[in-house]
Every structure is written in C-alpha cells, then in structure tokens.
Amino acid sequence: MAIPVIDFSKVNGFGEERAKAMAEIANGCEDWGFFQLVNHGIPQELLDRVKKVCSEFFKLEREEDFKNSAIVKSLYNHSKNGEKLENMDWEDVITLPDDKDWPLKTPGFKETMVEYRAELKKMAERLMEIMDENLGLPKGYIKNAFNNGGEDNAFFGTKVSHYPPCPHPELVNGLRAHTDAGGVILLFQDDRVGGLQIFKDGQWIDVQPLNNTIVINTGDQIEVLSNGKYKSTWHRVLATKDGNRRSIASFYNPSLKATIAPARQLVEKDNQEIVEAYPKFVFGDYMSIYAIQKFLPKEPRFQAVRAM
C-alpha cells in the first residue's frame, strides 16, 4: 500500500481531467491525510539548489555539533544496556521563520530558501483553495480563518531537518509519532533515504521517496475546520544506520490569535444541525497544550482546549 501520488497540474485543467484531480486530492485529505504532488510547478533547478544548500548547511554548520549533542551521548549510554531511548529524537533541526534571521555561513542558503519558501507558500494557499472547493466552502475560507479574519498574519515557517546515520536505530526514533498541530504541511523529503511512515488501517506505511515530489499532509486545524471530514494523520521517522536523511517541511499555520472552529457550512445543512465534533478555540491556546502533549493522543488535546 502506497500513499496517493497526484499530478497537481491537472487541477488547472478542465472537465473530467480536473474533476479527477480534485477527487484525488479530496481522497488524499479524507482517507489518508497524506499525498504526494508531482508536476507541482516548482522549478527543478530551484529544488536542486535547495537540496544542495541544505546538505551543505548541515555539513558546515551542524554536523560536528550533532556529534557532541545530548541525543548522541544519551544513545551511547542507553546502548550499554540495550534500553530504548523513549523521549528524544535522532534529529538535527533548525526552523526558518518569516523574520529571516537565519544562518549566513553557508553560501547561497538564505537566498535559495527565501525563493523556495515563496513558492511553497503560494502552493499552500492554492491547496487551501482546493480544500475550500472540495468541502463546499467559499473560496478563501480556510486562508481567512488562519489569518484571523483577513489580516495577513498566518504563520509560515520551514523546518530543515537531518537524520544522520544512527549506530543503534533499534534504540531510538528518528522522530516520534505525532500529528501536526497546524494547517497545511508541505514536505520536500529526501529522494534516496527513506524513513517517513504514516499510520493507517492499523499499520505503519512507508512514504515512498520519489524524486522532486512535494509531500502534503493536513494538520489538526484542518481537521477541526472540516469538522473531522479531513483528518490529521499520525506519522513518524525511523532512524537508520545508512544514509543521512534530509527533510524540509514548511508549515502554513493559523495566527496564534486566530479563532478556529468547525466551518458553519459543515455543521448546518438543510436547516438541520449536525453535531460539532470539535470545540471553538484560539490557536495560541491549542499550541500551549500541544507543546506539552505533542507525542500523546490528539483527542485529549481537543478536550483540554475545550475546557479552557
């Protein structure tokens, strides 16, 4: 079983071709929570530069520090008795927020990532419009909700991760299983070194590495806005002995001040109330709970924010 691979260019077509692509994206959101996009319009030359500068960034600015990090020392200690390390991840990560206060030592890193992030942000906004259409919501509904009613203050960040070769992958997670807290996540994963898995139908399924695709997944806030029609999906990254997995995830998340709730159009149909499966809350409040409960079941997070 493999996650859906969708030709994104087809949504710009007409007739049956477009309808099929729209249905495939709806299925990806409803049944999987994950899908991969090909023919997405991001130039291959730009993607090649992103791969290059991110790999160089890790080698120049992060690799030596990782070798001396707490996770490496902890794994060494646990390896003596074969005890699994449960509360740490075999991951080197840096976040690139909108303020662009980023590493400057790696040549071309900042310029390339600014260009790349602009393309990804446009793709996220296009995907939200497609979700609006598939859900029967007004165009711009999700973006408007994330931007707190029209203000341009949604959070767009990018996380550059590397998962170096691990001497004892059986004793540690690359990244522990979780759902994503926010909205739309766009992942440019390594095209050679695997490790990303999603949980579906009672089993863990590999997200197959494919060259120059963008992996999409929906976060907790899309689940809430859709009143559960779209689900955020549990996923994890395995540590491996070989390779040095590169992972570049971009997040289009609500403003911390944004109020999130199931869309009224999805809980009011034919003058009949449908049960609202999720509470109304401020995203910043949800994030304060998520920061503590990220690796725990998501349903108690919704209950906790309801209580607030």
XYZ file of C-alpha atoms in Angstrom, residues 36-146:
111
model
C 2.425 13.404 -2.895
C 2.312 16.009 -5.665
C 4.127 15.720 -8.989
C 4.100 18.379 -11.730
C 3.600 20.958 -8.982
C 5.236 23.820 -10.840
C 8.263 24.397 -8.635
C 11.298 24.513 -10.945
C 13.609 21.532 -10.730
C 16.586 23.892 -10.786
C 15.320 25.521 -7.581
C 14.712 22.150 -5.906
C 18.234 21.065 -6.836
C 19.613 24.206 -5.207
C 17.541 23.569 -2.079
C 18.975 20.055 -1.787
C 22.490 21.420 -2.262
C 22.383 24.287 0.224
C 20.576 22.297 2.915
C 23.065 19.439 2.689
C 25.968 21.881 2.744
C 24.406 23.737 5.668
C 24.305 20.555 7.753
C 27.898 19.641 6.923
C 29.280 23.127 7.517
C 27.236 24.304 10.466
C 25.555 21.391 12.241
C 27.275 18.046 11.818
C 30.063 18.496 14.348
C 27.703 19.909 16.972
C 25.343 16.969 16.445
C 28.157 14.512 17.147
C 28.578 16.146 20.557
C 24.865 16.629 21.251
C 22.784 15.302 24.142
C 20.977 12.791 21.904
C 24.247 11.176 20.808
C 25.524 10.961 24.383
C 22.210 9.582 25.630
C 22.077 6.923 22.928
C 25.616 5.850 23.768
C 24.658 5.407 27.416
C 21.470 3.505 26.578
C 23.303 1.228 24.155
C 25.278 -0.261 27.038
C 22.191 -1.991 28.405
C 20.034 -2.124 25.255
C 17.402 0.185 26.748
C 15.317 2.156 24.249
C 15.563 5.939 24.400
C 11.904 6.995 24.501
C 11.865 10.759 24.989
C 14.413 12.084 22.498
C 14.667 12.126 18.707
C 17.605 11.327 16.448
C 17.111 14.574 14.551
C 19.065 17.739 13.907
C 16.622 20.563 13.219
C 16.515 24.298 12.627
C 13.397 26.398 11.999
C 13.316 29.226 9.460
C 10.566 31.706 10.410
C 9.415 34.689 8.373
C 11.786 37.166 10.019
C 14.696 35.615 8.038
C 17.165 35.698 10.938
C 18.801 32.590 9.524
C 22.280 31.052 9.282
C 24.501 33.060 6.979
C 27.683 30.965 6.799
C 26.520 28.601 4.055
C 26.859 30.291 0.639
C 23.514 30.746 -1.115
C 21.470 29.297 1.761
C 19.414 32.363 2.605
C 18.766 33.446 -0.990
C 17.739 29.942 -2.053
C 15.467 29.320 0.898
C 13.735 32.704 0.569
C 12.927 31.849 -3.061
C 11.846 28.310 -2.189
C 9.610 29.381 0.702
C 7.818 31.899 -1.512
C 6.928 29.091 -3.935
C 5.780 26.812 -1.111
C 3.603 29.500 0.446
C 1.825 30.020 -2.865
C 1.319 26.271 -3.165
C -0.138 26.099 0.351
C -2.615 28.865 -0.430
C -3.613 27.129 -3.670
C -4.139 23.864 -1.792
C -6.340 25.617 0.755
C -8.483 26.979 -2.086
C -8.831 23.441 -3.444
C -9.837 22.208 0.013
C -12.399 25.045 0.193
C -13.891 23.921 -3.095
C -13.926 20.231 -2.206
C -15.549 20.965 1.167
C -18.160 23.295 -0.346
C -16.767 26.352 1.450
C -16.415 29.857 -0.005
C -13.131 30.474 -1.800
C -10.563 31.748 0.684
C -12.395 30.416 3.742
C -9.505 28.446 5.241
C -6.917 31.121 4.486
C -9.187 33.763 6.001
C -9.674 31.665 9.133
C -5.929 31.110 9.514
